[in-house]
mmCIF file of the C-alpha atoms, coordinates in Angstrom:
data_MODEL
# 
_entry.id   MODEL 
# 
loop_
_atom_site.group_PDB 
_atom_site.id 
_atom_site.type_symbol 
_atom_site.label_atom_id 
_atom_site.label_alt_id 
_atom_site.label_comp_id 
_atom_site.label_asym_id 
_atom_site.label_entity_id 
_atom_site.label_seq_id 
_atom_site.pdbx_PDB_ins_code 
_atom_site.Cartn_x 
_atom_site.Cartn_y 
_atom_site.Cartn_z 
_atom_site.occupancy 
_atom_site.B_iso_or_equiv 
_atom_site.pdbx_formal_charge 
_atom_site.auth_seq_id 
_atom_site.auth_comp_id 
_atom_site.auth_asym_id 
_atom_site.auth_atom_id 
_atom_site.pdbx_PDB_model_num 
ATOM 1  C CA . MET A 1 1  ? 0.000   0.000  0.000  1.00 0.00 ? 1  MET A CA 1 
ATOM 2  C CA . GLY A 1 2  ? 1.311   3.387  -0.957 1.00 0.00 ? 2  GLY A CA 1 
ATOM 3  C CA . GLY A 1 3  ? 0.804   6.444  1.125  1.00 0.00 ? 3  GLY A CA 1 
ATOM 4  C CA . LEU A 1 4  ? 1.893   9.987  1.571  1.00 0.00 ? 4  LEU A CA 1 
ATOM 5  C CA . VAL A 1 5  ? 4.489   10.490 4.260  1.00 0.00 ? 5  VAL A CA 1 
ATOM 6  C CA . LEU A 1 6  ? 5.255   13.975 5.510  1.00 0.00 ? 6  LEU A CA 1 
ATOM 7  C CA . THR A 1 7  ? 8.726   14.366 6.849  1.00 0.00 ? 7  THR A CA 1 
ATOM 8  C CA . GLN A 1 8  ? 8.793   18.104 7.501  1.00 0.00 ? 8  GLN A CA 1 
ATOM 9  C CA . VAL A 1 9  ? 6.372   20.946 7.896  1.00 0.00 ? 9  VAL A CA 1 
ATOM 10 C CA . SER A 1 10 ? 6.543   23.531 5.180  1.00 0.00 ? 10 SER A CA 1 
ATOM 11 C CA . GLU A 1 11 ? 6.145   27.260 5.728  1.00 0.00 ? 11 GLU A CA 1 
ATOM 12 C CA . ARG A 1 12 ? 2.874   27.087 3.838  1.00 0.00 ? 12 ARG A CA 1 
ATOM 13 C CA . ASP A 1 13 ? 1.530   24.482 6.274  1.00 0.00 ? 13 ASP A CA 1 
ATOM 14 C CA . SER A 1 14 ? 2.592   26.636 9.232  1.00 0.00 ? 14 SER A CA 1 
ATOM 15 C CA . ALA A 1 15 ? 0.808   29.684 7.799  1.00 0.00 ? 15 ALA A CA 1 
ATOM 16 C CA . ALA A 1 16 ? -2.357  27.647 7.234  1.00 0.00 ? 16 ALA A CA 1 
ATOM 17 C CA . GLU A 1 17 ? -2.179  26.333 10.782 1.00 0.00 ? 17 GLU A CA 1 
ATOM 18 C CA . GLU A 1 18 ? -1.792  29.869 12.192 1.00 0.00 ? 18 GLU A CA 1 
ATOM 19 C CA . ALA A 1 19 ? -4.759  31.112 10.119 1.00 0.00 ? 19 ALA A CA 1 
ATOM 20 C CA . LEU A 1 20 ? -6.888  28.232 11.361 1.00 0.00 ? 20 LEU A CA 1 
ATOM 21 C CA . SER A 1 21 ? -5.845  28.943 14.923 1.00 0.00 ? 21 SER A CA 1 
ATOM 22 C CA . ALA A 1 22 ? -6.826  32.629 14.551 1.00 0.00 ? 22 ALA A CA 1 
ATOM 23 C CA . HIS A 1 23 ? -10.157 31.528 13.067 1.00 0.00 ? 23 HIS A CA 1 
ATOM 24 C CA . ASP A 1 24 ? -10.768 29.189 16.007 1.00 0.00 ? 24 ASP A CA 1 
ATOM 25 C CA . GLU A 1 25 ? -10.064 31.994 18.484 1.00 0.00 ? 25 GLU A CA 1 
ATOM 26 C CA . ALA A 1 26 ? -12.486 34.332 16.694 1.00 0.00 ? 26 ALA A CA 1 
ATOM 27 C CA . TRP A 1 27 ? -15.112 31.589 16.661 1.00 0.00 ? 27 TRP A CA 1 
ATOM 28 C CA . LEU A 1 28 ? -14.621 30.951 20.366 1.00 0.00 ? 28 LEU A CA 1 
ATOM 29 C CA . ASP A 1 29 ? -14.957 34.682 21.115 1.00 0.00 ? 29 ASP A CA 1 
ATOM 30 C CA . ASP A 1 30 ? -18.254 34.724 19.190 1.00 0.00 ? 30 ASP A CA 1 
ATOM 31 C CA . VAL A 1 31 ? -19.522 31.713 21.129 1.00 0.00 ? 31 VAL A CA 1 
ATOM 32 C CA . LEU A 1 32 ? -18.622 33.312 24.462 1.00 0.00 ? 32 LEU A CA 1 
ATOM 33 C CA . LEU A 1 33 ? -20.385 36.560 23.469 1.00 0.00 ? 33 LEU A CA 1 
ATOM 34 C CA . ALA A 1 34 ? -23.508 34.629 22.469 1.00 0.00 ? 34 ALA A CA 1 
ATOM 35 C CA . MET A 1 35 ? -23.513 32.716 25.759 1.00 0.00 ? 35 MET A CA 1 
ATOM 36 C CA . THR A 1 36 ? -23.106 35.950 27.719 1.00 0.00 ? 36 THR A CA 1 
ATOM 37 C CA . ARG A 1 37 ? -25.998 37.535 25.810 1.00 0.00 ? 37 ARG A CA 1 
ATOM 38 C CA . ALA A 1 38 ? -28.171 34.483 26.505 1.00 0.00 ? 38 ALA A CA 1 
ATOM 39 C CA . ALA A 1 39 ? -27.341 34.588 30.225 1.00 0.00 ? 39 ALA A CA 1 
ATOM 40 C CA . LYS A 1 40 ? -28.148 38.304 30.410 1.00 0.00 ? 40 LYS A CA 1 
ATOM 41 C CA . GLN A 1 41 ? -31.466 37.741 28.659 1.00 0.00 ? 41 GLN A CA 1 
ATOM 42 C CA . ALA A 1 42 ? -32.288 34.846 30.999 1.00 0.00 ? 42 ALA A CA 1 
ATOM 43 C CA . HIS A 1 43 ? -31.680 37.055 34.037 1.00 0.00 ? 43 HIS A CA 1 
ATOM 44 C CA . LEU A 1 44 ? -33.793 39.841 32.514 1.00 0.00 ? 44 LEU A CA 1 
ATOM 45 C CA . ARG A 1 45 ? -36.689 37.465 31.729 1.00 0.00 ? 45 ARG A CA 1 
ATOM 46 C CA . ALA A 1 46 ? -36.520 35.999 35.228 1.00 0.00 ? 46 ALA A CA 1 
ATOM 47 C CA . TYR A 1 47 ? -36.637 39.506 36.703 1.00 0.00 ? 47 TYR A CA 1 
ATOM 48 C CA . GLN A 1 48 ? -39.545 40.556 34.456 1.00 0.00 ? 48 GLN A CA 1 
ATOM 49 C CA . THR A 1 49 ? -41.596 37.462 35.273 1.00 0.00 ? 49 THR A CA 1 
ATOM 50 C CA . GLY A 1 50 ? -40.739 37.354 38.974 1.00 0.00 ? 50 GLY A CA 1 
ATOM 51 C CA . THR A 1 51 ? -39.126 33.937 38.733 1.00 0.00 ? 51 THR A CA 1 
ATOM 52 C CA . GLY A 1 52 ? -35.645 32.649 39.407 1.00 0.00 ? 52 GLY A CA 1 
ATOM 53 C CA . VAL A 1 53 ? -32.811 31.669 37.104 1.00 0.00 ? 53 VAL A CA 1 
ATOM 54 C CA . VAL A 1 54 ? -32.551 27.887 36.755 1.00 0.00 ? 54 VAL A CA 1 
ATOM 55 C CA . TYR A 1 55 ? -29.122 26.304 36.614 1.00 0.00 ? 55 TYR A CA 1 
ATOM 56 C CA . ARG A 1 56 ? -27.685 22.804 36.526 1.00 0.00 ? 56 ARG A CA 1 
ATOM 57 C CA . ARG A 1 57 ? -24.449 21.938 38.279 1.00 0.00 ? 57 ARG A CA 1 
ATOM 58 C CA . ASN A 1 58 ? -23.037 18.474 38.942 1.00 0.00 ? 58 ASN A CA 1 
ATOM 59 C CA . GLY A 1 59 ? -26.254 16.865 37.714 1.00 0.00 ? 59 GLY A CA 1 
ATOM 60 C CA . ARG A 1 60 ? -28.450 18.817 40.122 1.00 0.00 ? 60 ARG A CA 1 
ATOM 61 C CA . PHE A 1 61 ? -30.832 21.628 39.305 1.00 0.00 ? 61 PHE A CA 1 
ATOM 62 C CA . GLY A 1 62 ? -31.169 24.796 41.319 1.00 0.00 ? 62 GLY A CA 1 
ATOM 63 C CA . VAL A 1 63 ? -32.808 28.202 41.188 1.00 0.00 ? 63 VAL A CA 1 
ATOM 64 C CA . TYR A 1 64 ? -31.400 31.536 42.246 1.00 0.00 ? 64 TYR A CA 1 
ATOM 65 C CA . ALA A 1 65 ? -32.595 35.135 42.094 1.00 0.00 ? 65 ALA A CA 1 
ATOM 66 C CA . PRO A 1 66 ? -31.738 37.130 38.952 1.00 0.00 ? 66 PRO A CA 1 
ATOM 67 C CA . ASP A 1 67 ? -28.655 39.304 39.302 1.00 0.00 ? 67 ASP A CA 1 
ATOM 68 C CA . PRO A 1 68 ? -29.350 42.970 38.377 1.00 0.00 ? 68 PRO A CA 1 
ATOM 69 C CA . GLU A 1 69 ? -25.760 43.414 37.186 1.00 0.00 ? 69 GLU A CA 1 
ATOM 70 C CA . MET A 1 70 ? -26.470 40.863 34.452 1.00 0.00 ? 70 MET A CA 1 
ATOM 71 C CA . TYR A 1 71 ? -29.373 42.742 32.845 1.00 0.00 ? 71 TYR A CA 1 
ATOM 72 C CA . GLU A 1 72 ? -28.880 46.421 33.717 1.00 0.00 ? 72 GLU A CA 1 
ATOM 73 C CA . ASP A 1 73 ? -27.387 47.210 30.312 1.00 0.00 ? 73 ASP A CA 1 
ATOM 74 C CA . LEU A 1 74 ? -30.371 45.573 28.552 1.00 0.00 ? 74 LEU A CA 1 
ATOM 75 C CA . ILE A 1 75 ? -32.935 47.918 30.103 1.00 0.00 ? 75 ILE A CA 1 
ATOM 76 C CA . PRO A 1 76 ? -33.250 51.257 28.317 1.00 0.00 ? 76 PRO A CA 1 
ATOM 77 C CA . PRO A 1 77 ? -32.747 54.324 30.507 1.00 0.00 ? 77 PRO A CA 1 
ATOM 78 C CA . PRO A 1 78 ? -35.946 56.078 31.579 1.00 0.00 ? 78 PRO A CA 1 
ATOM 79 C CA . PHE A 1 79 ? -37.272 58.691 29.206 1.00 0.00 ? 79 PHE A CA 1 
ATOM 80 C CA . VAL A 1 80 ? -36.691 62.215 30.470 1.00 0.00 ? 80 VAL A CA 1 
ATOM 81 C CA . GLU A 1 81 ? -38.216 65.152 28.641 1.00 0.00 ? 81 GLU A CA 1 
ATOM 82 C CA . GLN A 1 82 ? -35.793 67.937 27.868 1.00 0.00 ? 82 GLN A CA 1 
ATOM 83 C CA . PRO A 1 83 ? -36.993 71.444 28.681 1.00 0.00 ? 83 PRO A CA 1 
ATOM 84 C CA . GLU A 1 84 ? -37.578 73.597 25.624 1.00 0.00 ? 84 GLU A CA 1 
ATOM 85 C CA . SER A 1 85 ? -35.027 76.343 25.087 1.00 0.00 ? 85 SER A CA 1 
# 
């Protein structure tokens, strides 16, 4: 059986590997941002509905109160009328 045997890594292979690594890091950053957004929205919904945030840790479920620091930036500031000049 014939096969391809690589004996050394070329510069081209190294560049491709670095590009893939940078792509993986960008993808991971996007995933972490999406998870953070989802957590913030879960805390906001729990606050709005008067329920708790459900979590699962070590195979057990639990509920805790929503953390205001998680959703403060999702709530628009109150509308304040500006006096006419």
